[in-house]
Amino acid sequence: MWLFNSSIGRKLVMSVSGIALVLFITFHGCMNVVALISKDAYNTICALLGSNWYAIAATMGLALLVLVHIVYAFILNFQNRKARGNNKYAVTAKPDKVEWASQNMLVLGIIIVIGLLLHLKDFWCNMMWAEIIGAEGQFEPTDGFEWIKYTFSNPVFVVLYIIWLLAIWFHLTHGIWSSMQTIGASGHIWFNRWKCIGQIWATVVMLMFLIVVLGFAFFPDCVGQCDFKLLPFAVK
Amino acid sequence: MAKNINVTIKFWKQNGPKDKGHFETHDLKNIPDDTSFLEALDIMNEELIDAGKEPFVFDHDCREGICGMCSLYINGTPHGKTERGATTCQLYMRRFKDGETITVEPWRSAGFPVIKDCMVDRSAFDKIIQAGGYTTVRTGAPQDANAILIPKQDADEAMDCASCIGCGACVAACKNGSAMLFVSSKVSQLALLPQGRPEAAKRAKAMVAKMDELGFGNCTNTRACEAVCPKCETIANIARLNREFIKAKLAD
Amino acid sequence: MPIKIDSRIPEGPVSEKWSNYKAHQRLVNPKNKLKLDVIVVGTGLAGASAAASLGEMGFNVLNFCIQDSPRRAHSIAAQGGINAAKNYQNDGDSVYRLFYDTVKGGDYRAREANVYRLAEVSNSIIDQCVAQGVPFAREYGGTLANRSFGGAQVSRTFYAKGQTGQQLLLGAYSALSAQVQAGKVKLYTRYEMEDVVIVDGKARGIIAKNLVTGKLERFTANAVVIATGGYGNTYFLSTNAMGCNCTAAVQCYRKGAYMANPSYVQIHPTCIPVHGDKQSKLTLMSESLRNDGRIWVPKKLEDAKALQAGTKQGWEIPEEDRDYYLERSYPAFGNLVPRDVASRAAKERCDKGFGVNNTGLAVFLDFSESINRLGLDAMKQRYGNLFDMYEEITDVYPGDLANEINGVKYYKPMMIYPAIHYTMGGVWVDYELQTSIPGLFAIGECNFSDHGANRLGASALMQGLADGYFVLPYTIQNYLADQAIWPKVSTDLPEFAEAERAVDAELTRLLNIKGKRSVDSIHKELGHIMWEYVGMGRTAEGLKTGIAKMKELQKEFDTNLFVPGTKEGLNVELDKAIHLRDFFTMGELVAHDALSRNESCGGHFREEYQTEEGEAKRDDENYFYVGCWKYEGADKDPELIKEPLQYEAIKVQTRNYKN
């Protein structure tokens, strides 16, 4: 199968799974911003994405994407190290054109995975997972708002999340244009456009996450105060 | 007017692919700065021979930047890259400071085993071209050259892609040991021209398969290759190769 | 009894000879082709195209090159272009005109029939290369573009930026690669041919050295083709690549192949001047620059003195004080006179003291007028890479605006000087490109055939590809037709053993001299002798001195050479020593031929034989022949055999580029 046997095929898998993940976190970021505005609206989303069959299916799909992205990353890296050979250069000068992120995607990826585990423990375990297994927690599993508030009341988490977001930002600044390059949707002109789009996209999405973290950390009493309903009826 | 400089050459000695290899140093005195870097190495070799030692071995031939034979990794970059694309043989001593130590290493990549010192085996590139880097056409059979009209823009771009000299700097600079810039330049040249279209899909698949088989790495778009390419090939070629390859595979 | 030379020129008028030949030659049937092996040594334009075409026809080809890849042969460095009589520009070009220009450019010393055939197949070359995907320059309408070149009044040169040789070679290389893939060509890279093996009077194989392991290996075949280039590196400093050598050709000469017209050496007018004694090679600036560049030296001697002292710069000299000497002396062709004329004119000006750099051995090539007329961008479009290359080497960018005098803008000019570039002489071949040894063929620059005493720009690529694609693959069949019934010879034959032993003995001898001097130090000295006495302006006296000095230096080589290392493994110095041994043989041969030719023609200029205006003075009465040299042994002078020239289509006259 060429998606596994050929170098471009493998890269295509990385690229497509990457784009899907970018779309996911874009959605996730938008959703988070809602928490800044309205507690009710945010919790409605949390309820929508609770233990419903479609939410579980999507989560499993997402997990598969993440897994594929990670496994392929390690395979590619292993092959690339082998192709590089055992001899290291005594002196290396990094050309200006080469971005730091592009050469450290694996390291950034590992940081992101560690952050992800932390994130899953803080939120997913307490929310979707708790709902599935029916565990009792400090707050209701669908009360995402309180979980956020609770997590970012701890400054250690705030710092960890900021580091995590930074790593994702670096990963995306390379990842977005690189994925477009890999699927071949690039060229002399589009290279610069994708790079620009990628930078802006990564920055906007990460800022969305960042303001939520900072909002809940520093102004826990001001967030989510607007009173509007996302849906005209109550979920569940 | 040329001025003279002193430099120390720290060069890699390795006796065959299995040898571990090591650095040796040699001081060069009063080298006019309009001397080319390879001429400075010639001077060093003359001095080594005069001292009864074996000379430092490296590949070089045309010395005007077109044959692609020269292949030295100088002070951390292939060809000791200058602002504008240039090969090792087009590097002049005026680029170095008086008293500088210049480190000279071979291309280091599993795809290019060392033959001796800084001479490496790049026959893998020939094998990739043999896999499909051509149009199948019999000698003597073609139609009149002007029967195929090619827009100037396409011809010019194909020319830029065709400028690749096959030196291997892209592989040497790539942290993944990937040969994508080399392969994509050839695929691009022929993909841009109507003469190359009939075999475009077959070519992209065959050349990529051969490249993978020979153990070159996977491209991760770090752009180190285009940064060091002496002929200024760009990763737009790689995007084109990806496009051609994916299109070909999806059509299967 | 004098040996008679048979050049095997077919019957009929010159324009029908090649068709007649092809109609009546013998062919090899497809089954038999599969049984026949051909060795092709060299992978330049001629070698690669021949190997590819022969493979395609069905022969089994063994193809050798000294570099790590066939794509690195020195054809790759040709910049300007390739001629063809397409007449796409509607400027009156035709096969006959290309033929005529080439014969005239060669100062009426080429073989008429060969040149006509060359002009005839030139159009097919362009068709072939375009089909291969060679990205020639094009017009906006999509048709092919042309430029003009020295020695012609029509625009017939096809080009691919300033890298035409590269693109044509890569075309041939890709055709070759296709045949390697098909299993019809077996490639031997980093192999050097050390000797040709002759069995029963026919070339049946070679001894080649594996340059990596140092081992000598034997190869057998039904015919041997050498495409190993010229001997320009005899002069040490030349535009040739460092690895270019004449060992294969000289070894064939020692085995009985004649060497023809060795004194015809082309000095290219537009090279970057020599800067010091550490220099390893000279860099050519394409002749195409003469299309838009104007060559000049100062009118006033005091300006030249100031330039030499470095107190004045070229751009400080106004238009009226410049002497555009080519435009002045040759109004009809101006800066586009043939190479030999342009080179000699530069030497003449510099000899008179008008040289423009510190060594006094340089003239200006100025683009100011063209830049002012067409703009810098247009110039960059045409010569961008050449301008860059010039800057990389000299630190001066020819497009830099430097001065303005009376409203006229002056840009920094290039400095150029003639340098050894190409050798028209080479292994003698007949019309079939077969040498005087049956079964041994020579193609490309390696042979002597098509350029007479001087080669026109953009004709080398044409000849290499003509030989390889369209001539040899036909003519070799005429020879191979009856070889199919011959059993393949074994490499165990005593002839192979003896040849290998002799090569091995030479390697041992060179290693065992254990003297004090490196190969390069002796080679440089040989180069100086060649340039001084056998260079651009030759005299009988000088040539005799040159020969004596060469003999003396050869003694030094034989007794005081130091080659480090051993026979085993890679030994670059040992390979260079072998090359130098053969450069000595070749150098002496060039001098002998120059001495025997008491006339001036093309690239061979004898100062005793010139007109009052300093132009070459031919002597058609006594020297209207090809000078073929037969090897008589290491200690004896070679024997001269003459192949008289016969012109039917062209009236021989004095070359005139003035009006």
mmCIF file of C-alpha atoms in Angstrom, chain B residues 1 30 32 34-36 39 42-43 45-46 49-50 52-55 57 59-69 82 84-86 90-92 94-95 115-116 119-123 125-127 129-135 137-152 155-156 158-160 162-167 182 186 189-190 193 195 210 231, chain C residues 52-53 56-57 66-72 74 76-77 79 86 88 126-128 130-144 160-161 163 166-167 170 173-175 177-178 180-181 187 189-190 212 239-244 275 278-284 358 381 388-389 391-395 397 469-470 516 518-521 562 564-566 570 572-573:
data_model
loop_
_atom_site.group_PDB
_atom_site.id
_atom_site.type_symbol
_atom_site.label_atom_id
_atom_site.label_comp_id
_atom_site.label_asym_id
_atom_site.label_seq_id
_atom_site.Cartn_x
_atom_site.Cartn_y
_atom_site.Cartn_z
ATOM 1 C CA MET B 1 44.473 43.873 -5.553
ATOM 2 C CA ASN B 30 50.383 33.507 2.443
ATOM 3 C CA PRO B 32 46.489 35.211 -2.156
ATOM 4 C CA ASP B 34 41.989 35.649 -5.283
ATOM 5 C CA THR B 35 42.960 31.973 -5.127
ATOM 6 C CA SER B 36 40.006 29.626 -5.325
ATOM 7 C CA GLU B 39 43.434 25.868 -5.528
ATOM 8 C CA ASP B 42 45.944 22.008 -4.379
ATOM 9 C CA ILE B 43 48.622 24.036 -2.627
ATOM 10 C CA ASN B 45 48.377 18.796 -1.381
ATOM 11 C CA GLU B 46 51.612 19.962 -3.001
ATOM 12 C CA ILE B 49 53.406 15.515 -1.209
ATOM 13 C CA ASP B 50 56.627 17.470 -0.721
ATOM 14 C CA GLY B 52 56.281 12.657 1.517
ATOM 15 C CA LYS B 53 52.669 12.273 2.652
ATOM 16 C CA GLU B 54 49.620 11.145 0.745
ATOM 17 C CA PRO B 55 47.469 13.976 -0.552
ATOM 18 C CA VAL B 57 41.450 13.195 -1.715
ATOM 19 C CA ASP B 59 36.237 15.122 -6.033
ATOM 20 C CA HIS B 60 36.539 18.037 -8.444
ATOM 21 C CA ASP B 61 36.634 18.411 -12.190
ATOM 22 C CA CYS B 62 35.380 21.306 -14.278
ATOM 23 C CA ARG B 63 36.080 23.965 -11.656
ATOM 24 C CA GLU B 64 33.527 26.294 -13.124
ATOM 25 C CA GLY B 65 30.496 25.194 -11.181
ATOM 26 C CA ILE B 66 28.682 23.067 -13.702
ATOM 27 C CA CYS B 67 29.873 19.448 -13.603
ATOM 28 C CA GLY B 68 28.647 18.844 -10.058
ATOM 29 C CA MET B 69 31.706 16.812 -9.142
ATOM 30 C CA THR B 82 27.764 31.959 -0.351
ATOM 31 C CA ARG B 84 24.332 33.382 -4.274
ATOM 32 C CA GLY B 85 24.341 29.777 -5.372
ATOM 33 C CA ALA B 86 27.875 28.546 -5.927
ATOM 34 C CA GLN B 90 33.454 28.709 -7.136
ATOM 35 C CA LEU B 91 34.393 29.560 -3.591
ATOM 36 C CA TYR B 92 37.257 32.022 -3.315
ATOM 37 C CA ARG B 94 38.443 36.192 -0.085
ATOM 38 C CA ARG B 95 35.431 34.660 1.663
ATOM 39 C CA ILE B 115 35.192 6.184 -0.921
ATOM 40 C CA LYS B 116 38.200 7.960 0.488
ATOM 41 C CA MET B 119 35.303 11.582 -2.016
ATOM 42 C CA VAL B 120 31.887 9.946 -1.798
ATOM 43 C CA ASP B 121 29.940 7.528 -3.958
ATOM 44 C CA ARG B 122 26.928 9.257 -5.520
ATOM 45 C CA SER B 123 26.007 6.498 -7.964
ATOM 46 C CA PHE B 125 21.678 9.470 -8.206
ATOM 47 C CA ASP B 126 22.432 7.716 -11.486
ATOM 48 C CA LYS B 127 20.222 4.818 -10.450
ATOM 49 C CA ILE B 129 17.648 8.781 -13.152
ATOM 50 C CA GLN B 130 17.869 5.351 -14.737
ATOM 51 C CA ALA B 131 14.569 4.478 -13.106
ATOM 52 C CA GLY B 132 12.740 7.014 -15.225
ATOM 53 C CA GLY B 133 14.433 10.401 -15.597
ATOM 54 C CA TYR B 134 13.988 10.506 -19.370
ATOM 55 C CA THR B 135 11.536 10.583 -22.230
ATOM 56 C CA VAL B 137 12.348 8.473 -27.724
ATOM 57 C CA ARG B 138 14.312 6.743 -30.436
ATOM 58 C CA THR B 139 17.270 8.451 -32.031
ATOM 59 C CA GLY B 140 16.358 9.865 -35.391
ATOM 60 C CA ALA B 141 12.613 9.446 -35.192
ATOM 61 C CA PRO B 142 11.326 12.813 -33.854
ATOM 62 C CA GLN B 143 9.263 15.391 -35.654
ATOM 63 C CA ASP B 144 10.508 18.883 -36.433
ATOM 64 C CA ALA B 145 11.574 20.747 -33.308
ATOM 65 C CA ASN B 146 9.173 23.628 -33.918
ATOM 66 C CA ALA B 147 6.221 21.283 -34.293
ATOM 67 C CA ILE B 148 5.881 21.384 -30.516
ATOM 68 C CA LEU B 149 5.119 24.895 -29.325
ATOM 69 C CA ILE B 150 6.049 25.511 -25.724
ATOM 70 C CA PRO B 151 5.129 28.772 -23.988
ATOM 71 C CA LYS B 152 8.261 30.686 -23.069
ATOM 72 C CA ALA B 155 10.297 26.510 -21.176
ATOM 73 C CA ASP B 156 12.046 28.932 -18.823
ATOM 74 C CA ALA B 158 11.693 23.791 -17.121
ATOM 75 C CA MET B 159 15.154 25.220 -17.756
ATOM 76 C CA ASP B 160 15.428 26.332 -14.134
ATOM 77 C CA ALA B 162 16.911 21.298 -15.417
ATOM 78 C CA SER B 163 19.785 23.362 -14.037
ATOM 79 C CA CYS B 164 20.338 20.819 -11.254
ATOM 80 C CA ILE B 165 23.916 19.570 -11.427
ATOM 81 C CA GLY B 166 23.386 16.443 -9.332
ATOM 82 C CA CYS B 167 26.058 17.384 -6.805
ATOM 83 C CA PHE B 182 17.191 16.213 -6.777
ATOM 84 C CA LYS B 186 14.179 16.144 -12.859
ATOM 85 C CA GLN B 189 11.585 19.598 -15.802
ATOM 86 C CA LEU B 190 9.881 16.825 -17.720
ATOM 87 C CA LEU B 193 7.213 20.101 -20.949
ATOM 88 C CA GLN B 195 7.385 15.984 -24.363
ATOM 89 C CA LYS B 210 13.900 3.933 -6.588
ATOM 90 C CA LYS B 231 21.763 26.121 -8.646
ATOM 91 C CA ALA C 52 22.637 5.297 -26.043
ATOM 92 C CA SER C 53 21.983 4.990 -29.771
ATOM 93 C CA GLU C 56 18.828 1.308 -28.580
ATOM 94 C CA MET C 57 19.683 -0.446 -31.855
ATOM 95 C CA ILE C 66 36.521 8.391 -15.322
ATOM 96 C CA GLN C 67 34.069 10.481 -13.303
ATOM 97 C CA ASP C 68 31.634 9.216 -10.701
ATOM 98 C CA SER C 69 28.752 9.671 -13.128
ATOM 99 C CA PRO C 70 28.372 9.921 -16.910
ATOM 100 C CA ARG C 71 26.685 13.294 -16.420
ATOM 101 C CA ARG C 72 29.937 14.959 -15.370
ATOM 102 C CA HIS C 74 33.308 18.047 -19.675
ATOM 103 C CA ILE C 76 28.686 19.837 -19.641
ATOM 104 C CA ALA C 77 30.690 23.029 -19.385
ATOM 105 C CA GLN C 79 28.008 27.472 -22.480
ATOM 106 C CA LYS C 86 17.157 25.156 -39.509
ATOM 107 C CA TYR C 88 13.960 29.292 -38.380
ATOM 108 C CA ILE C 126 17.823 19.795 -32.648
ATOM 109 C CA ASP C 127 14.735 17.661 -33.300
ATOM 110 C CA GLN C 128 16.203 14.836 -31.265
ATOM 111 C CA VAL C 130 13.801 18.777 -28.208
ATOM 112 C CA ALA C 131 12.092 15.386 -28.143
ATOM 113 C CA GLN C 132 14.270 14.430 -25.185
ATOM 114 C CA GLY C 133 13.037 17.443 -23.283
ATOM 115 C CA VAL C 134 16.054 19.715 -23.606
ATOM 116 C CA PRO C 135 14.675 23.110 -22.518
ATOM 117 C CA PHE C 136 16.016 25.311 -25.306
ATOM 118 C CA ALA C 137 15.263 29.012 -25.122
ATOM 119 C CA ARG C 138 11.992 29.958 -26.794
ATOM 120 C CA GLU C 139 10.152 32.936 -28.161
ATOM 121 C CA TYR C 140 6.875 34.093 -26.659
ATOM 122 C CA GLY C 141 5.034 32.325 -29.451
ATOM 123 C CA GLY C 142 6.505 29.041 -28.300
ATOM 124 C CA THR C 143 8.952 28.523 -31.149
ATOM 125 C CA LEU C 144 12.675 28.044 -30.627
ATOM 126 C CA ALA C 160 19.591 26.937 -23.196
ATOM 127 C CA LYS C 161 20.569 29.951 -21.113
ATOM 128 C CA GLN C 163 24.235 26.152 -20.081
ATOM 129 C CA GLN C 166 24.848 20.932 -19.746
ATOM 130 C CA GLN C 167 21.352 20.577 -21.131
ATOM 131 C CA LEU C 170 21.832 15.744 -19.685
ATOM 132 C CA TYR C 173 22.724 11.153 -20.339
ATOM 133 C CA SER C 174 19.024 10.521 -19.910
ATOM 134 C CA ALA C 175 18.915 8.591 -23.191
ATOM 135 C CA SER C 177 20.208 6.050 -18.568
ATOM 136 C CA ALA C 178 17.161 4.656 -20.358
ATOM 137 C CA VAL C 180 21.136 1.221 -18.820
ATOM 138 C CA GLN C 181 17.706 0.562 -17.371
ATOM 139 C CA LEU C 187 28.121 1.460 -17.152
ATOM 140 C CA THR C 189 32.141 4.694 -13.735
ATOM 141 C CA ARG C 190 35.476 5.683 -12.188
ATOM 142 C CA VAL C 212 38.740 3.029 -6.822
ATOM 143 C CA THR C 239 39.455 25.767 -20.003
ATOM 144 C CA ASN C 240 39.333 21.972 -19.828
ATOM 145 C CA ALA C 241 38.273 20.210 -16.668
ATOM 146 C CA MET C 242 40.992 19.042 -14.301
ATOM 147 C CA GLY C 243 40.444 15.425 -15.220
ATOM 148 C CA CYS C 244 40.553 15.883 -19.002
ATOM 149 C CA HIS C 275 45.782 35.928 -11.973
ATOM 150 C CA LYS C 278 48.721 29.117 -8.099
ATOM 151 C CA GLN C 279 45.978 29.019 -10.651
ATOM 152 C CA SER C 280 44.715 25.569 -11.582
ATOM 153 C CA LYS C 281 42.520 26.283 -14.565
ATOM 154 C CA LEU C 282 41.096 29.043 -16.697
ATOM 155 C CA THR C 283 37.451 29.895 -16.826
ATOM 156 C CA LEU C 284 35.744 30.510 -20.087
ATOM 157 C CA ASN C 358 48.450 44.399 -13.937
ATOM 158 C CA GLN C 381 18.108 37.657 -18.986
ATOM 159 C CA ASP C 388 27.331 36.111 -11.657
ATOM 160 C CA MET C 389 30.091 33.663 -12.427
ATOM 161 C CA GLU C 391 31.690 38.306 -10.156
ATOM 162 C CA GLU C 392 32.240 35.184 -8.092
ATOM 163 C CA ILE C 393 35.706 34.805 -9.557
ATOM 164 C CA THR C 394 36.869 38.388 -9.861
ATOM 165 C CA ASP C 395 34.730 40.291 -7.355
ATOM 166 C CA TYR C 397 30.008 42.666 -11.426
ATOM 167 C CA TYR C 469 23.613 10.053 -32.620
ATOM 168 C CA PHE C 470 23.674 10.101 -36.367
ATOM 169 C CA LYS C 516 61.452 14.711 -5.391
ATOM 170 C CA SER C 518 55.186 16.232 -7.656
ATOM 171 C CA VAL C 519 53.248 15.544 -10.849
ATOM 172 C CA ASP C 520 51.662 18.992 -10.856
ATOM 173 C CA SER C 521 54.941 20.859 -10.494
ATOM 174 C CA PHE C 562 57.537 11.438 -6.773
ATOM 175 C CA PRO C 564 53.092 8.778 -3.104
ATOM 176 C CA GLY C 565 51.049 5.712 -2.239
ATOM 177 C CA THR C 566 50.767 2.330 -3.886
ATOM 178 C CA LEU C 570 42.571 4.890 -5.053
ATOM 179 C CA VAL C 572 44.955 10.147 -7.609
ATOM 180 C CA GLU C 573 48.613 11.088 -7.988
#
